[in-house]
mmCIF file of C-alpha atoms in Angstrom:
data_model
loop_
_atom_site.group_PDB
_atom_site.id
_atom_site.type_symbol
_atom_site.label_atom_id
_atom_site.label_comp_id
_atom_site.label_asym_id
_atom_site.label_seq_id
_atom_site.Cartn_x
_atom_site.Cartn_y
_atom_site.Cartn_z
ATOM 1 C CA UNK A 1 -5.883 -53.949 9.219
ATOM 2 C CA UNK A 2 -8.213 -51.071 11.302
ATOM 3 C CA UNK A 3 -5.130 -49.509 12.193
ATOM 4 C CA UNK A 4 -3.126 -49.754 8.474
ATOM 5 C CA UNK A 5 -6.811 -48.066 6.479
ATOM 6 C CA UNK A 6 -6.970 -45.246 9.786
ATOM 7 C CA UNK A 7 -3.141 -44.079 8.892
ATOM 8 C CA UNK A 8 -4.047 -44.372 5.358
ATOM 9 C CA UNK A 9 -7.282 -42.039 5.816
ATOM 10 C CA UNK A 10 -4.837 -39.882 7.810
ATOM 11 C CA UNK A 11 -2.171 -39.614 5.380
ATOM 12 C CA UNK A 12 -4.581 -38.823 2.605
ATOM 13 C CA UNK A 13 -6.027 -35.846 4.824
ATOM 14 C CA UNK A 14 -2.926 -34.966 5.159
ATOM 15 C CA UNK A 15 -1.906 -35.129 1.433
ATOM 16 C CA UNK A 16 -5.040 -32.776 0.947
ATOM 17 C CA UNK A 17 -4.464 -30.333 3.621
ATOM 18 C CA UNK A 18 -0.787 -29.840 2.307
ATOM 19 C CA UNK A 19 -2.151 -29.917 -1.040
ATOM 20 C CA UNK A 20 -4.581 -27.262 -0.259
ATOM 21 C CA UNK A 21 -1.940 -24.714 1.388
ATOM 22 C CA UNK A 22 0.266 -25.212 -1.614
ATOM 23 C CA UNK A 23 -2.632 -24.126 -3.967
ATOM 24 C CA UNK A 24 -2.901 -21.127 -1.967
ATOM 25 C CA UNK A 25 0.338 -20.036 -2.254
ATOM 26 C CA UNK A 26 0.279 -19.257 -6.009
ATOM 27 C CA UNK A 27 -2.577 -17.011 -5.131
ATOM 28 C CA UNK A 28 -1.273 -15.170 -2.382
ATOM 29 C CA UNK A 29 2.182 -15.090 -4.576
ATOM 30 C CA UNK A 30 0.482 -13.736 -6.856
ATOM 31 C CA UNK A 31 -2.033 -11.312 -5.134
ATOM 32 C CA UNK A 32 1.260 -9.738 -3.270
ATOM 33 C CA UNK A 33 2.917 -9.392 -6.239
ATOM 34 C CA UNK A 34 -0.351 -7.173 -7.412
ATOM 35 C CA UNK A 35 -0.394 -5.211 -4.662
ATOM 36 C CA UNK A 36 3.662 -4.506 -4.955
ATOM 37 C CA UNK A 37 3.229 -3.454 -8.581
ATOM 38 C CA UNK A 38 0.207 -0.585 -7.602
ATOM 39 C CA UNK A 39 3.412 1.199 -5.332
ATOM 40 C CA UNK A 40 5.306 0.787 -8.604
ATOM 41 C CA UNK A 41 2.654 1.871 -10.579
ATOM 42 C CA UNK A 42 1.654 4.952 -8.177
ATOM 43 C CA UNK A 43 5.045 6.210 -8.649
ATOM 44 C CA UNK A 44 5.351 5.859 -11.814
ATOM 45 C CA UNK A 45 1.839 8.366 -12.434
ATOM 46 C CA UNK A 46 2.936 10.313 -9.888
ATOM 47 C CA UNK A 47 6.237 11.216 -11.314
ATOM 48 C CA UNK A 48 4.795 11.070 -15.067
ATOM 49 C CA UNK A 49 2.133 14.490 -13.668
ATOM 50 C CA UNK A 50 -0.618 11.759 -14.044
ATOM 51 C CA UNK A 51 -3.223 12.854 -11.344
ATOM 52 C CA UNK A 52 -5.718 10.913 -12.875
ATOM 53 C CA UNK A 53 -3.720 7.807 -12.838
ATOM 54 C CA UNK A 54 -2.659 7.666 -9.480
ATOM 55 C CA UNK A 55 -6.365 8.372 -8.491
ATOM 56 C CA UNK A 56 -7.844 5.686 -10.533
ATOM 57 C CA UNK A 57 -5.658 3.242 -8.350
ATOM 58 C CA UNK A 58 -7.929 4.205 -5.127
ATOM 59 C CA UNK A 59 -11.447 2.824 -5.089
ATOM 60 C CA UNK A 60 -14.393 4.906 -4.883
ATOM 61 C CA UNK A 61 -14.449 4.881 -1.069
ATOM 62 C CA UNK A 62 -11.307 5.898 -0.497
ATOM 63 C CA UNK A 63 -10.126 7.471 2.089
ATOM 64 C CA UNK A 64 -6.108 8.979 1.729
ATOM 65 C CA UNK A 65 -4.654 10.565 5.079
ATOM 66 C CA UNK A 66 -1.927 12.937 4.366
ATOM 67 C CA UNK A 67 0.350 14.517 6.598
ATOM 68 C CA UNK A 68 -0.442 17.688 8.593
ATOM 69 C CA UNK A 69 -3.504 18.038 6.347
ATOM 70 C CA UNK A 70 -7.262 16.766 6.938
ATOM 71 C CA UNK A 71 -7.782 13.566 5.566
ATOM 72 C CA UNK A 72 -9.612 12.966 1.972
ATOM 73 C CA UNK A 73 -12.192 11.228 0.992
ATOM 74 C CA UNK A 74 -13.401 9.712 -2.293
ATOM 75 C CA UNK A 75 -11.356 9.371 -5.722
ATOM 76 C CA UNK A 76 -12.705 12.431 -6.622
ATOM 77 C CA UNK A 77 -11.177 14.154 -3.976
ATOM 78 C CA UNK A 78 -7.876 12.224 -3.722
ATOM 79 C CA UNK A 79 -7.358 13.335 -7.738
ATOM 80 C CA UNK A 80 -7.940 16.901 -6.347
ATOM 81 C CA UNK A 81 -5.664 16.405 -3.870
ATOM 82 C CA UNK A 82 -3.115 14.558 -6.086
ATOM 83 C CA UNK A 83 -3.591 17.442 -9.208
ATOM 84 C CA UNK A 84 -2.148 20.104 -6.155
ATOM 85 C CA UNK A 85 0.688 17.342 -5.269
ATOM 86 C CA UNK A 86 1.928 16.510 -8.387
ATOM 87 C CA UNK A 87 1.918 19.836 -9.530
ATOM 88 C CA UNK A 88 4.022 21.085 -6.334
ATOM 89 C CA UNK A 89 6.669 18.607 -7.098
ATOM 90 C CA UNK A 90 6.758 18.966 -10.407
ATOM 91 C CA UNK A 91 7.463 23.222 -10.283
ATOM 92 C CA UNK A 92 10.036 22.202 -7.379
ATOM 93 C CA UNK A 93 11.599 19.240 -9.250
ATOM 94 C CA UNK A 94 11.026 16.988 -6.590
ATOM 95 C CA UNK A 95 10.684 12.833 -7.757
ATOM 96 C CA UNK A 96 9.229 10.405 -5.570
ATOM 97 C CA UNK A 97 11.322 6.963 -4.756
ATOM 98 C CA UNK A 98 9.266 3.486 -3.370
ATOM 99 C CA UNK A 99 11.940 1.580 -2.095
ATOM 100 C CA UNK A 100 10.853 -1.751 -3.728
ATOM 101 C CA UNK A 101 11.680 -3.542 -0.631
ATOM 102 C CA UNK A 102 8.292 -3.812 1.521
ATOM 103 C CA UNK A 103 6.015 -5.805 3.379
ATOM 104 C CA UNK A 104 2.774 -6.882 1.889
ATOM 105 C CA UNK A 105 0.357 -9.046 3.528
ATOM 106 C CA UNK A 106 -2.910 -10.697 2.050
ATOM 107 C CA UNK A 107 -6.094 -12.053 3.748
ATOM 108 C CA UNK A 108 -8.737 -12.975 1.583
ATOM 109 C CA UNK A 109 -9.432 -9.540 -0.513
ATOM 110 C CA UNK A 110 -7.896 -7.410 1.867
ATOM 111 C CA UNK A 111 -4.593 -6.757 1.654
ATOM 112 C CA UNK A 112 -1.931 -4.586 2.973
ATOM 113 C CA UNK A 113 1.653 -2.973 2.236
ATOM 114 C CA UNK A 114 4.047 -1.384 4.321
ATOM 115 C CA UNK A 115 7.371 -0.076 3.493
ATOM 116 C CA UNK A 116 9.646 3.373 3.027
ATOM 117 C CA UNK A 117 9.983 6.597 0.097
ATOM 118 C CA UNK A 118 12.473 9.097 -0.274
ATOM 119 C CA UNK A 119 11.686 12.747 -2.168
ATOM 120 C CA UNK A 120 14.739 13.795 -4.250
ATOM 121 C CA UNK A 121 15.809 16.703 -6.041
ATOM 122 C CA UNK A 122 18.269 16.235 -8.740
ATOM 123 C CA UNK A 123 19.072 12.672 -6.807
ATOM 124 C CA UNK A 124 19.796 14.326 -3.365
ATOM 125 C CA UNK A 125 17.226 13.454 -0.430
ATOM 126 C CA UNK A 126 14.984 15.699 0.455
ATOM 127 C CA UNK A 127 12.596 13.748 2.768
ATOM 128 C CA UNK A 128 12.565 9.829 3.810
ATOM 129 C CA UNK A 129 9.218 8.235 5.494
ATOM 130 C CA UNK A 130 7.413 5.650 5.331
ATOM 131 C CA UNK A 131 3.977 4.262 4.474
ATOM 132 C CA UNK A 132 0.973 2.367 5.232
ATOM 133 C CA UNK A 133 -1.477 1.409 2.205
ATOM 134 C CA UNK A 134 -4.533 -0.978 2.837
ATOM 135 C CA UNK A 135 -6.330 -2.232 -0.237
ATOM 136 C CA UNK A 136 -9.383 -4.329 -1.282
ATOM 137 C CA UNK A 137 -9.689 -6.565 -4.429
ATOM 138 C CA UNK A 138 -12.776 -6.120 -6.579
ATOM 139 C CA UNK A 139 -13.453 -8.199 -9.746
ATOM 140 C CA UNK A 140 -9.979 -8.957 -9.781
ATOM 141 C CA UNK A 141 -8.123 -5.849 -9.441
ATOM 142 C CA UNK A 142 -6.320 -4.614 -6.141
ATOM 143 C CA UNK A 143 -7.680 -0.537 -4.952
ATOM 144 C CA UNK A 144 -6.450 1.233 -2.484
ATOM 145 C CA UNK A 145 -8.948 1.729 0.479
ATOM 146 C CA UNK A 146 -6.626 3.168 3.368
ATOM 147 C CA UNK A 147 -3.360 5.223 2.520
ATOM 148 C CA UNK A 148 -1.224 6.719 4.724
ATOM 149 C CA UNK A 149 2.368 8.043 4.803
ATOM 150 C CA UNK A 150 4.468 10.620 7.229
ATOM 151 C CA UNK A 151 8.114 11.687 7.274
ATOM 152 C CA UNK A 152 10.590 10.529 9.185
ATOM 153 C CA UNK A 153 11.825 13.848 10.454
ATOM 154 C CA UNK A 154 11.028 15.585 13.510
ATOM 155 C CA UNK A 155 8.085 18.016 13.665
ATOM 156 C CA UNK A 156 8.781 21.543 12.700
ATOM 157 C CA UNK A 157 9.460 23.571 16.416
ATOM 158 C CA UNK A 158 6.494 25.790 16.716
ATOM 159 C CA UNK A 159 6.493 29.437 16.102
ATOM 160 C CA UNK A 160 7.650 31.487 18.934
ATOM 161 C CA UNK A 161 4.557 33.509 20.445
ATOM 162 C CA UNK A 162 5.160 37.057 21.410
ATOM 163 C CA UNK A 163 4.852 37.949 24.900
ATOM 164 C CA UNK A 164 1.691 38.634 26.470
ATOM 165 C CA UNK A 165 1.672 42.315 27.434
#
């Protein structure tokens, strides 16, 4: 009888602890599919000349790190930054592609997305790279903290220096 209520204690820990990670799931289901739809969103603004509405997906504290440029602090400054971006493309004609295919991770309200872009111009490929956003949930809603992309192409080669006379 000892040994019959000790598996039964057992299997109802068990029971909970699987019931448990199942609850879970939904949440983290749900929290990656969140944090998928701000890349969605982010092109979207960015392609629509919405400076204001790619910015409003960063939180206050921010902190965007561009390519071959100092990094940028702030919403404020990432909208600045963004106004100058999206209006570069936009004179050039250049739209930017998420490729809807990435890897998003979530730990508590941290989470994280990794995956790759392409630039086009009139649908030919003008740059491919990849990307690296960290984000925090507050009151519900996911914010970039941490974004980072780079290109996948080589380094421009250096100017030549003229010789030293």
């Amino acid at each position: 009888m000892i040994r019959f209520k000790h598996r039964l204690w057992v299997a109802a820990g068990l029971v909970a602890f699987v019931g448990s990670l199942s609850a879970a799931a939904p949440s983290n289901a749900t929290d990656e599919a969140a944090i998928r739809a701000q890349s969605i969103n982010w092109a979207k603004a960015y392609n629509g000349g919405d400076a204001a509405a790619v910015a409003a997906q960063y939180a206050d504290d921010a902190v965007l790190l561009p390519p071959g440029a100092p990094g940028v602090s702030g919403r404020t400054a990432i909208q600045a930054f963004f106004t100058k971006s999206i209006a570069d493309s936009h004179a050039s004609g250049v739209v930017m592609n998420i490729n809807p295919a990435t890897d998003v991770g979530v730990a508590g309200n941290t989470g994280w997305e990794s995956g790759t872009y392409t630039a086009t111009i009139k649908g030919a490929v003008v740059e491919s790279g990849k990307f690296l956003s960290v984000s925090r949930k507050v009151h519900g809603t996911w914010h970039y903290v941490r974004d980072t992309w780079n290109t996948d192409a080589p380094p421009a080669p250096s100017a030549p220096t003229e010789a030293r006379k």
